[in-house]
Structure formats: C-alpha cells, structure tokens
Short mmCIF file of C-alpha atoms and ligand atoms in Angstrom, two decimals:
data_model
loop_
_atom_site.label_atom_id
_atom_site.label_comp_id
_atom_site.label_asym_id
_atom_site.label_seq_id
_atom_site.Cartn_x
_atom_site.Cartn_y
_atom_site.Cartn_z
CA MET A 1 -97.50 60.88 36.50
CA HIS A 2 -97.97 57.33 37.85
CA CYS A 3 -99.58 54.56 35.77
CA ILE A 4 -100.80 51.79 38.06
CA ARG A 5 -103.67 49.30 38.31
CA LYS A 6 -105.39 48.09 41.47
CA ILE A 7 -105.62 44.30 41.73
CA THR A 8 -107.14 44.00 45.21
CA GLU A 9 -107.59 46.51 48.04
CA ASP A 10 -103.96 46.11 49.05
CA LEU A 11 -102.25 44.83 45.90
CA LEU A 12 -101.20 47.10 43.02
CA TRP A 13 -99.66 46.51 39.62
CA VAL A 14 -96.77 48.96 39.32
CA GLY A 15 -95.11 47.61 36.17
CA ALA A 16 -94.85 49.11 32.70
CA ASP A 17 -95.17 48.37 28.98
CA ASP A 18 -92.30 48.53 26.51
CA ARG A 19 -93.32 48.99 22.86
CA ARG A 20 -89.91 50.07 21.60
CA LEU A 21 -88.09 46.80 22.15
CA ALA A 22 -87.38 45.16 18.80
CA MET A 23 -86.07 41.79 19.99
CA PHE A 24 -86.82 40.31 23.41
CA GLU A 25 -83.68 38.69 24.84
CA GLY A 26 -82.03 39.87 21.62
CA VAL A 27 -83.67 37.11 19.60
CA TYR A 28 -87.50 37.07 19.78
CA SER A 29 -89.42 39.72 17.88
CA VAL A 30 -92.12 41.43 19.94
CA PRO A 31 -94.13 43.41 17.40
CA ARG A 32 -96.84 44.07 19.98
CA GLY A 33 -94.36 44.97 22.72
CA VAL A 34 -93.95 43.36 26.11
CA SER A 35 -94.93 44.18 29.68
CA TYR A 36 -92.68 43.99 32.72
CA ASN A 37 -94.94 43.31 35.66
CA SER A 38 -94.17 44.33 39.21
CA TYR A 39 -96.62 44.12 42.11
CA LEU A 40 -96.77 46.10 45.33
CA LEU A 41 -98.41 44.69 48.46
CA LEU A 42 -99.48 47.20 51.09
CA ASP A 43 -99.83 45.16 54.28
CA GLU A 44 -98.38 45.93 57.74
CA LYS A 45 -95.16 45.62 55.78
CA THR A 46 -94.79 46.89 52.23
CA VAL A 47 -93.58 44.28 49.77
CA LEU A 48 -92.60 44.72 46.12
CA MET A 49 -92.68 41.64 43.90
CA ASP A 50 -89.79 42.04 41.45
CA THR A 51 -88.58 45.09 39.57
CA VAL A 52 -88.51 45.76 35.81
CA ASP A 53 -86.28 46.18 32.78
CA ARG A 54 -84.05 49.24 32.58
CA ALA A 55 -86.08 50.56 29.61
CA VAL A 56 -89.02 51.43 31.87
CA GLU A 57 -87.14 52.43 35.02
CA LYS A 58 -88.50 55.98 35.25
CA THR A 59 -92.15 54.94 35.04
CA PHE A 60 -91.59 52.08 37.43
CA LEU A 61 -89.95 54.17 40.16
CA GLU A 62 -92.69 56.74 39.85
CA ASN A 63 -95.31 53.99 40.17
CA VAL A 64 -93.67 52.49 43.24
CA ALA A 65 -93.37 55.88 44.95
CA TYR A 66 -97.03 56.66 44.27
CA GLY A 67 -98.14 53.20 45.38
CA LEU A 68 -96.27 53.49 48.65
CA GLY A 69 -98.01 56.78 49.35
CA GLY A 70 -95.17 58.03 51.52
CA ARG A 71 -94.55 54.70 53.30
CA ASN A 72 -91.14 53.11 53.25
CA LEU A 73 -90.46 49.96 51.24
CA ASP A 74 -89.78 47.08 53.62
CA TYR A 75 -89.14 44.17 51.25
CA VAL A 76 -88.52 43.40 47.61
CA ILE A 77 -88.98 39.78 46.56
CA VAL A 78 -86.79 38.72 43.65
CA HIS A 79 -88.54 35.73 42.10
CA HIS A 80 -86.28 35.77 39.04
CA MET A 81 -82.91 37.46 38.59
CA GLU A 82 -82.95 37.82 34.81
CA PRO A 83 -82.33 41.50 34.01
CA ASP A 84 -85.73 42.04 32.38
CA HIS A 85 -86.96 41.84 35.99
CA SER A 86 -83.95 42.87 38.00
CA ALA A 87 -82.03 45.50 36.04
CA THR A 88 -83.58 48.23 38.18
CA LEU A 89 -83.09 46.41 41.50
CA ILE A 90 -79.97 48.31 42.56
CA ARG A 91 -81.50 51.65 41.58
CA LEU A 92 -84.56 50.73 43.67
CA LEU A 93 -82.38 49.78 46.64
CA GLU A 94 -80.52 53.10 46.38
CA LYS A 95 -83.87 54.84 46.65
CA TYR A 96 -85.14 52.59 49.46
CA PRO A 97 -81.94 51.62 51.31
CA GLU A 98 -83.80 50.06 54.23
CA ALA A 99 -85.54 47.51 52.02
CA THR A 100 -84.56 43.88 52.50
CA VAL A 101 -84.26 41.63 49.46
CA ILE A 102 -86.13 38.31 49.83
CA CYS A 103 -84.55 35.71 47.58
CA ASN A 104 -82.93 32.31 47.55
CA ASP A 105 -79.23 31.47 47.71
CA LYS A 106 -78.80 31.18 43.96
CA THR A 107 -80.44 34.55 43.39
CA LYS A 108 -78.18 36.24 45.92
CA LYS A 109 -75.11 34.92 44.09
CA MET A 110 -76.49 36.14 40.77
CA ILE A 111 -77.16 39.61 42.21
CA GLU A 112 -73.50 39.71 43.20
CA GLN A 113 -72.44 38.48 39.75
CA PHE A 114 -74.57 40.97 37.83
CA PHE A 115 -74.17 44.02 40.03
CA GLY A 116 -71.00 43.44 42.05
CA LYS A 117 -72.97 44.21 45.21
CA THR A 118 -74.14 42.07 48.10
CA PRO A 119 -77.71 42.97 49.00
CA ASN A 120 -79.19 42.99 52.45
CA ALA A 121 -80.92 39.67 51.84
CA LEU A 122 -83.34 37.42 53.64
CA ILE A 123 -82.79 33.96 52.17
CA VAL A 124 -85.81 31.70 51.75
CA LYS A 125 -85.91 27.98 51.06
CA GLU A 126 -88.42 25.55 49.58
CA GLY A 127 -91.72 25.68 51.45
CA GLU A 128 -90.67 28.50 53.77
CA LYS A 129 -93.38 30.94 54.88
CA LEU A 130 -93.13 34.65 55.60
CA SER A 131 -95.85 36.82 57.06
CA PHE A 132 -96.17 40.50 56.18
CA GLY A 133 -99.25 41.18 58.34
CA LYS A 134 -102.51 39.73 57.01
CA HIS A 135 -100.69 38.13 54.10
CA GLU A 136 -98.58 35.02 54.48
CA PHE A 137 -96.44 33.97 51.52
CA THR A 138 -95.10 30.46 50.89
CA PHE A 139 -92.08 30.11 48.62
CA TYR A 140 -91.53 27.30 46.12
CA MET A 141 -88.41 26.80 44.03
CA ALA A 142 -89.05 26.43 40.28
CA PRO A 143 -85.59 25.81 38.81
CA MET A 144 -85.30 26.25 35.02
CA VAL A 145 -88.69 27.88 34.69
CA HIS A 146 -86.76 29.72 33.22
CA TRP A 147 -83.39 30.09 35.00
CA PRO A 148 -82.04 27.90 37.81
CA GLU A 149 -82.75 30.44 40.56
CA VAL A 150 -86.44 30.99 39.73
CA MET A 151 -88.91 30.73 42.57
CA ILE A 152 -92.62 31.34 42.82
CA SER A 153 -94.67 32.41 45.81
CA PHE A 154 -98.24 31.93 46.94
CA ASP A 155 -100.18 34.41 49.06
CA SER A 156 -102.67 32.34 51.04
CA GLU A 157 -104.66 35.41 52.15
CA ASN A 158 -106.08 36.14 48.70
CA GLY A 159 -104.93 33.08 46.71
CA VAL A 160 -102.52 34.95 44.43
CA LEU A 161 -99.76 32.96 42.78
CA PHE A 162 -96.77 35.10 41.84
CA SER A 163 -95.57 32.85 39.05
CA ALA A 164 -92.41 34.60 37.77
CA ASP A 165 -91.94 33.88 34.03
CA ALA A 166 -94.52 31.07 34.08
CA PHE A 167 -97.91 31.95 32.56
CA GLY A 168 -96.44 35.01 30.84
CA THR A 169 -97.47 36.40 27.46
CA PHE A 170 -95.67 38.54 24.91
CA GLY A 171 -97.38 41.85 24.14
CA ALA A 172 -97.86 45.15 25.89
CA LEU A 173 -100.89 45.28 28.18
CA ASN A 174 -102.26 48.47 26.63
CA GLY A 175 -104.16 49.27 29.82
CA ALA A 176 -105.77 45.83 30.18
CA LEU A 177 -104.19 44.11 33.16
CA PHE A 178 -106.61 41.18 33.49
CA SER A 179 -107.04 38.41 30.93
CA ASP A 180 -110.82 38.88 31.16
CA GLU A 181 -110.45 42.44 29.87
CA VAL A 182 -109.37 41.02 26.50
CA ASP A 183 -110.18 37.97 24.39
CA PHE A 184 -107.18 36.12 25.80
CA PHE A 185 -107.80 32.67 24.37
CA GLY A 186 -108.93 34.09 21.03
CA GLU A 187 -106.37 36.84 20.47
CA HIS A 188 -103.45 36.35 22.86
CA LEU A 189 -102.96 32.62 23.33
CA ALA A 190 -100.68 32.46 20.27
CA GLU A 191 -98.31 34.96 21.90
CA ALA A 192 -98.49 33.07 25.21
CA ARG A 193 -97.59 29.91 23.31
CA ARG A 194 -94.74 31.63 21.45
CA TYR A 195 -93.47 33.04 24.74
CA TYR A 196 -93.63 29.68 26.55
CA THR A 197 -92.26 27.46 23.80
CA ASN A 198 -89.31 29.66 22.97
CA ILE A 199 -88.39 30.77 26.49
CA VAL A 200 -89.11 27.66 28.56
CA GLY A 201 -90.04 25.00 25.97
CA LYS A 202 -86.80 23.08 26.44
CA TYR A 203 -87.53 22.55 30.13
CA GLY A 204 -90.76 20.54 30.03
CA PRO A 205 -89.83 18.17 32.90
CA GLN A 206 -88.95 21.12 35.15
CA VAL A 207 -92.25 22.83 34.28
CA GLN A 208 -94.06 19.58 35.11
CA ALA A 209 -92.31 19.53 38.49
CA ALA A 210 -93.48 23.11 39.16
CA LEU A 211 -97.05 22.29 38.09
CA LYS A 212 -97.12 19.39 40.54
CA LYS A 213 -96.14 21.75 43.36
CA LEU A 214 -98.90 24.17 42.38
CA ALA A 215 -101.62 21.53 42.01
CA PRO A 216 -102.72 21.48 45.69
CA LEU A 217 -102.79 25.29 46.03
CA PRO A 218 -106.18 27.08 46.08
CA ILE A 219 -105.15 29.50 43.35
CA LYS A 220 -107.58 32.36 42.77
CA MET A 221 -105.29 34.55 40.74
CA ILE A 222 -102.08 34.14 38.73
CA ALA A 223 -99.79 37.16 38.56
CA PRO A 224 -96.91 36.55 36.11
CA LEU A 225 -93.97 38.81 35.32
CA HIS A 226 -95.12 39.38 31.72
CA GLY A 227 -98.60 39.77 30.29
CA PHE A 228 -102.03 39.45 31.82
CA VAL A 229 -103.14 38.61 35.35
CA PHE A 230 -105.63 35.72 35.50
CA ARG A 231 -108.49 35.89 38.02
CA GLU A 232 -111.24 33.72 36.53
CA ALA A 233 -111.30 30.07 37.61
CA ASP A 234 -112.05 28.82 34.08
CA ALA A 235 -109.25 30.84 32.54
CA ILE A 236 -106.80 29.71 35.22
CA SER A 237 -107.57 26.03 34.73
CA ALA A 238 -107.58 26.36 30.92
CA PHE A 239 -104.19 28.09 30.94
CA ILE A 240 -102.73 25.52 33.34
CA ALA A 241 -104.03 22.80 30.98
CA LYS A 242 -102.14 24.48 28.11
CA TYR A 243 -98.97 24.48 30.23
CA ASP A 244 -99.52 20.81 30.97
CA ALA A 245 -99.79 20.05 27.23
CA TRP A 246 -96.82 22.19 26.24
CA SER A 247 -94.56 20.84 28.98
CA THR A 248 -95.39 17.22 28.15
CA TYR A 249 -94.91 17.94 24.43
CA THR A 250 -98.48 16.83 23.78
CA PRO A 251 -99.92 18.24 20.53
CA GLU A 252 -102.80 20.63 21.10
CA ARG A 253 -104.65 19.70 17.94
CA THR A 254 -104.67 17.32 15.01
CA GLU A 255 -103.08 19.45 12.35
CA VAL A 256 -100.26 19.25 9.81
CA MET A 257 -97.74 22.07 10.03
CA ILE A 258 -95.86 22.41 6.74
CA ALA A 259 -92.62 24.35 7.00
CA TYR A 260 -90.79 24.79 3.73
CA ALA A 261 -87.76 26.55 2.29
CA SER A 262 -87.72 27.26 -1.42
CA ILE A 263 -85.17 28.94 -3.66
CA TYR A 264 -87.04 29.18 -6.96
CA GLY A 265 -90.55 28.19 -5.89
CA ASN A 266 -90.47 24.51 -6.82
CA THR A 267 -90.21 23.16 -3.27
CA GLU A 268 -92.89 25.65 -2.30
CA ASN A 269 -95.07 24.26 -5.08
CA ALA A 270 -94.68 20.72 -3.73
CA ALA A 271 -95.64 22.01 -0.27
CA ASN A 272 -98.69 23.81 -1.67
CA ILE A 273 -99.86 20.73 -3.57
CA LEU A 274 -99.55 18.72 -0.36
CA ALA A 275 -101.49 21.36 1.59
CA CYS A 276 -104.33 21.19 -0.97
CA ARG A 277 -104.35 17.39 -0.83
CA LEU A 278 -104.56 17.42 2.97
CA ARG A 279 -107.33 20.03 2.99
CA GLU A 280 -109.29 17.96 0.48
CA ARG A 281 -109.12 15.14 3.00
CA GLY A 282 -110.47 17.40 5.75
CA ILE A 283 -107.12 17.78 7.53
CA ALA A 284 -106.17 21.12 9.12
CA VAL A 285 -102.97 22.68 7.78
CA ASP A 286 -100.70 25.45 9.05
CA MET A 287 -97.97 26.60 6.68
CA PHE A 288 -94.78 28.68 6.82
CA ASP A 289 -91.95 29.77 4.54
CA VAL A 290 -89.04 29.35 6.93
CA SER A 291 -87.05 32.03 5.11
CA VAL A 292 -89.79 34.57 5.80
CA THR A 293 -91.44 33.73 9.12
CA PRO A 294 -89.36 34.15 12.30
CA ALA A 295 -88.31 30.82 13.78
CA SER A 296 -90.00 31.65 17.10
CA GLU A 297 -93.41 31.59 15.39
CA ILE A 298 -92.72 28.26 13.71
CA VAL A 299 -91.42 26.73 16.96
CA ALA A 300 -94.70 27.76 18.63
CA ALA A 301 -96.76 26.33 15.76
CA ALA A 302 -94.81 23.08 15.94
CA PHE A 303 -95.69 22.74 19.63
CA ARG A 304 -99.37 23.05 18.66
CA ALA A 305 -99.54 20.66 15.70
CA SER A 306 -99.60 16.86 15.78
CA HIS A 307 -97.87 16.41 12.41
CA LEU A 308 -94.91 18.23 10.90
CA VAL A 309 -93.76 18.30 7.28
CA PHE A 310 -90.39 19.80 6.46
CA ALA A 311 -89.65 20.55 2.80
CA ALA A 312 -86.29 21.93 1.72
CA PRO A 313 -83.81 22.09 -1.13
CA THR A 314 -80.40 20.51 -0.94
CA TYR A 315 -77.82 23.26 -0.51
CA ASN A 316 -74.02 23.01 -0.30
CA ASN A 317 -74.52 19.24 -0.08
CA GLY A 318 -76.59 19.79 3.04
CA VAL A 319 -80.00 21.22 3.81
CA PHE A 320 -80.99 24.78 2.90
CA VAL A 321 -79.69 27.16 5.52
CA THR A 322 -82.96 28.57 6.91
CA MET A 323 -84.39 25.07 7.27
CA GLU A 324 -81.21 23.89 8.95
CA GLN A 325 -81.55 26.72 11.48
CA LEU A 326 -85.21 25.95 12.14
CA LEU A 327 -84.58 22.24 12.72
CA HIS A 328 -81.77 23.03 15.15
CA GLU A 329 -84.16 25.39 16.98
CA LEU A 330 -86.79 22.68 17.26
CA ALA A 331 -84.25 20.13 18.49
CA ALA A 332 -82.86 22.67 20.98
CA HIS A 333 -86.36 23.24 22.33
CA ASN A 334 -86.75 19.52 22.95
CA LEU A 335 -89.71 19.08 20.62
CA GLN A 336 -90.93 15.47 20.64
CA LYS A 337 -93.92 13.18 20.17
CA ARG A 338 -94.77 14.21 16.59
CA THR A 339 -95.25 12.47 13.27
CA VAL A 340 -92.87 13.91 10.70
CA ALA A 341 -92.66 13.70 6.91
CA LEU A 342 -89.81 15.04 4.78
CA ILE A 343 -89.66 16.51 1.28
CA GLU A 344 -86.31 17.17 -0.33
CA ASN A 345 -85.40 18.87 -3.57
CA GLY A 346 -82.17 18.60 -5.51
CA SER A 347 -81.28 19.08 -9.15
CA TRP A 348 -78.25 16.78 -9.21
CA ALA A 349 -77.62 15.15 -5.82
CA PRO A 350 -80.68 15.47 -3.54
CA SER A 351 -79.68 14.77 0.06
CA ALA A 352 -81.60 17.32 2.17
CA ALA A 353 -83.85 14.65 3.72
CA LYS A 354 -80.85 12.74 4.99
CA TRP A 355 -79.52 15.88 6.70
CA MET A 356 -82.92 16.85 8.10
CA ARG A 357 -83.27 13.35 9.52
CA GLU A 358 -79.86 13.66 11.10
CA ILE A 359 -80.70 16.95 12.88
CA LEU A 360 -84.00 15.54 14.12
CA ALA A 361 -82.34 12.36 15.41
CA SER A 362 -81.83 14.01 18.82
CA CYS A 363 -85.59 14.59 19.26
CA LYS A 364 -87.40 11.98 21.30
CA GLU A 365 -90.41 10.00 20.13
CA LEU A 366 -90.58 11.36 16.60
CA ASN A 367 -92.26 9.08 14.11
CA ILE A 368 -90.40 10.11 10.95
CA LEU A 369 -92.16 8.47 8.01
CA GLU A 370 -89.89 6.15 6.10
CA ASN A 371 -90.55 7.29 2.55
CA ASP A 372 -89.36 10.82 1.86
CA LEU A 373 -90.58 12.63 -1.23
CA THR A 374 -87.70 13.50 -3.51
CA VAL A 375 -88.23 16.29 -6.05
CA LYS A 376 -85.73 16.55 -8.88
CA SER A 377 -85.82 20.31 -9.58
CA ALA A 378 -89.60 20.51 -9.99
CA LEU A 379 -92.57 18.17 -9.65
CA GLY A 380 -93.81 16.91 -13.02
CA ALA A 381 -96.43 14.48 -14.28
CA SER A 382 -94.02 11.57 -13.83
CA ASP A 383 -93.89 12.28 -10.11
CA ALA A 384 -97.63 11.79 -9.58
CA ASP A 385 -97.40 8.23 -8.25
CA ALA A 386 -94.55 9.05 -5.87
CA PHE A 387 -96.41 12.14 -4.65
CA ASP A 388 -99.62 10.16 -4.12
CA ALA A 389 -97.77 7.50 -2.14
CA PHE A 390 -96.07 10.14 0.02
CA ALA A 391 -99.29 12.06 0.67
CA GLU A 392 -101.36 8.95 1.38
CA ALA A 393 -98.75 7.61 3.81
CA LEU A 394 -98.99 10.89 5.69
CA VAL A 395 -102.81 10.97 5.58
CA ALA A 396 -102.87 7.43 6.96
CA THR A 397 -101.21 8.66 10.18
CA VAL A 398 -103.75 11.44 10.80
CA PRO A 399 -106.61 10.30 13.04
CA GLU A 400 -110.07 10.74 11.56
CA LYS A 401 -112.22 13.41 13.13
CA ALA A 402 -114.52 11.97 15.78
FE1 FEO B 1 -88.87 37.40 31.91
FE2 FEO B 1 -86.67 34.79 32.29
O1 FEO B 1 -87.23 36.58 32.29
#
C-alpha cells in the first residue's frame, strides 16, 4: 500500500525512508536511517521531482502510481544525478515511457554514463522557466552542491524551493515530513550539520554562490532530497543562516573541541585535565576520542566550534593513525578560520605535533598556537608549569562571554 504525504493541494511527497543502510555513500554512518525524498506535482501536467535510491524502489513506484491516480507522468525533473536520487530513474521511465526528463546538459551526459541510455530529455539552462499549468518553475544551476550537475528549481506559484541535496538532513523521517512536526533545531540540527559538513563542506564558495542566487526568491517552503521539508519562515531563515555560517567556515559558537587519540590513556589524561581547566574558566568544551567516534561526527563538531585542540601520541615517527586520518578529513573538507592548539606525546622522540602541523598547513586562516604541549609518556608534577603555560595561552584566545 502507498505511503505518501500531502504538502499542498497539488504537491505530494512520494519518497521513502531507508533504515537498513549502514553507511551512506559507503562512508557515513546513518544510525537513524535516511530519507530519499521525491515530490509529485499534479498540475495540468504531472511532474515528478527526482526519483530515489534502489533500496526503496518498490515503495516509491507504488507511491508514484497512487499519487498519479491513473494519470500519465508527463515530466521527471532530475535535479541531481547521484544514484541515491536517480538509481530508479530508468525503471521509472520504463513504467512511464512517455515521460520527458527535464535536466541540464551535464545531467544528460551523466545519465548516459551511468545507465548507457539516452533519455528523452528537455534541457534547461540557468534562469530558464517552464510552465506546467498554474505552476511555473525557474531553474538555477548549483554546481558542486554537491556534484557539478546539480540544479535547483523554484515554483513561483506556491514559493517552493526544490533544493536538491542542499538543506538535507540525515535520518529517516519516521512519518514526520515537516520540520515543525519535530524539534528540528533541538534534536535534528546535529544530523543536518553532519550531513552538510561531510557531503558539501568542502565546497563553501559554491554554496555561497547558490545562496546568493536564492536570496531574492520569496521562498515559502524548502523541499530537499533528504530529511524534512521546511515551511515556517523562522525555520527557513534560521536554517539558511546556518548554511551561511557553515559555507563561510564561520564558527557557530565559542567552544573548544578537544579531539584526542590515546594508546594507554596518558594523552587522554592530558586532554581531560585541559577540559577541566577550560570548564573552570567558564569555557564550553566538546570532546572526542578519535579512535572511537566516527570522523564524520568530529568533522561536524569542528565546523561548529571556534577552537580546536588535537592531542595525539607519536607513532611510527609520525602521528597516531586515527588522528592522522581525522586531520586529513578536516583538511579535505576545507576547514578554516579556527584557533588550534596541539598536544603531542612521545616516550623517546615526540614529533606528533610537527606532523599534525604539517597536515593542517593546507587549511586556510588557522591560528595554530606557537607553543605545543609535549608530554613525555605521562604528565607529572614537573610538567605543571608547561601545562599551565599551554592552557593559559589557549584561554587567552577565547573571547570572554558578553
Ligand atoms: Fe543525496 Fe549528492 O546525493
């Protein structure tokens, strides 16, 4: 039986949840699942906005058939060709062979690459408008949000922005389609941040370019390809403000994120002592063992915090492997504009700080504090002065609460 939600009188959600997927894109854990959103417009013409992942094909096709209510499908808009949204496109076109694919040039080439088939396509360009009856859509290219072919569209009739991957959130919908049906900013923002920073975080300038295109539009609703639909003005502007911060690499809050790796607990102890010292000074702290917490969560936390402390043992005359991986992830995601402090441990030739500094050298506008803290095996009473100097130098960079 179908499982759909009505968005407006003539717009339906016909997507599906996937709670069996272990790793999104093969790399990001999704313990609360993920939704693949697809939308069906029932105007003089029938228009489907994107398809879904293969995992939910059966539900999706049933939803589309029910939504159409016996009508034919005239168009399917492919905003994004990545297979989590397009894997069922060919199956859909087999079922509705008269449907025309609306896409851009790049998308058409990718359809041919992925499926070895040339669709019956109507190619749209930047700013082009198409009318389906009452509803007129305008198309805007949004390259690298998240692939080069991505486009978004705006329905001027009811102010709906079909935003492709932008404004998506990890997590199954569990029946709640709209962000106002849940405590989005309390309970789901962290998964929206983890989704954004890991999927699109590298492409801040391209996201800024897309936000500038959207700024003049009278948006009343945002309908992304994953997660909740936004229909409240306050929520829409608050979420856009988050995207503005994330894509300009602006910290969301004054906070020290401490990420540490520890083999026998001594580096962890140094990190814990620092956390206590910072808390005593009224400074917010977020803390992760990089060997335990998935990198995607730490990347997201790093995009939130103003200050980052990395603490790691020296290992194979380099930096401990899980910390090395995390730092490469952060550099790959273009993280910038942070204050950074480094703690290294080493029993005979400590050099982890040097290697951490080297990996972070490719990040722009990092203020890496000059004096690293070096732990020789374990902190002892003789290290008190060095620890104090390290901690106070870090505290001195944290703005006082207003
Ligand atoms: Fe949800 Fe870039 O695909």
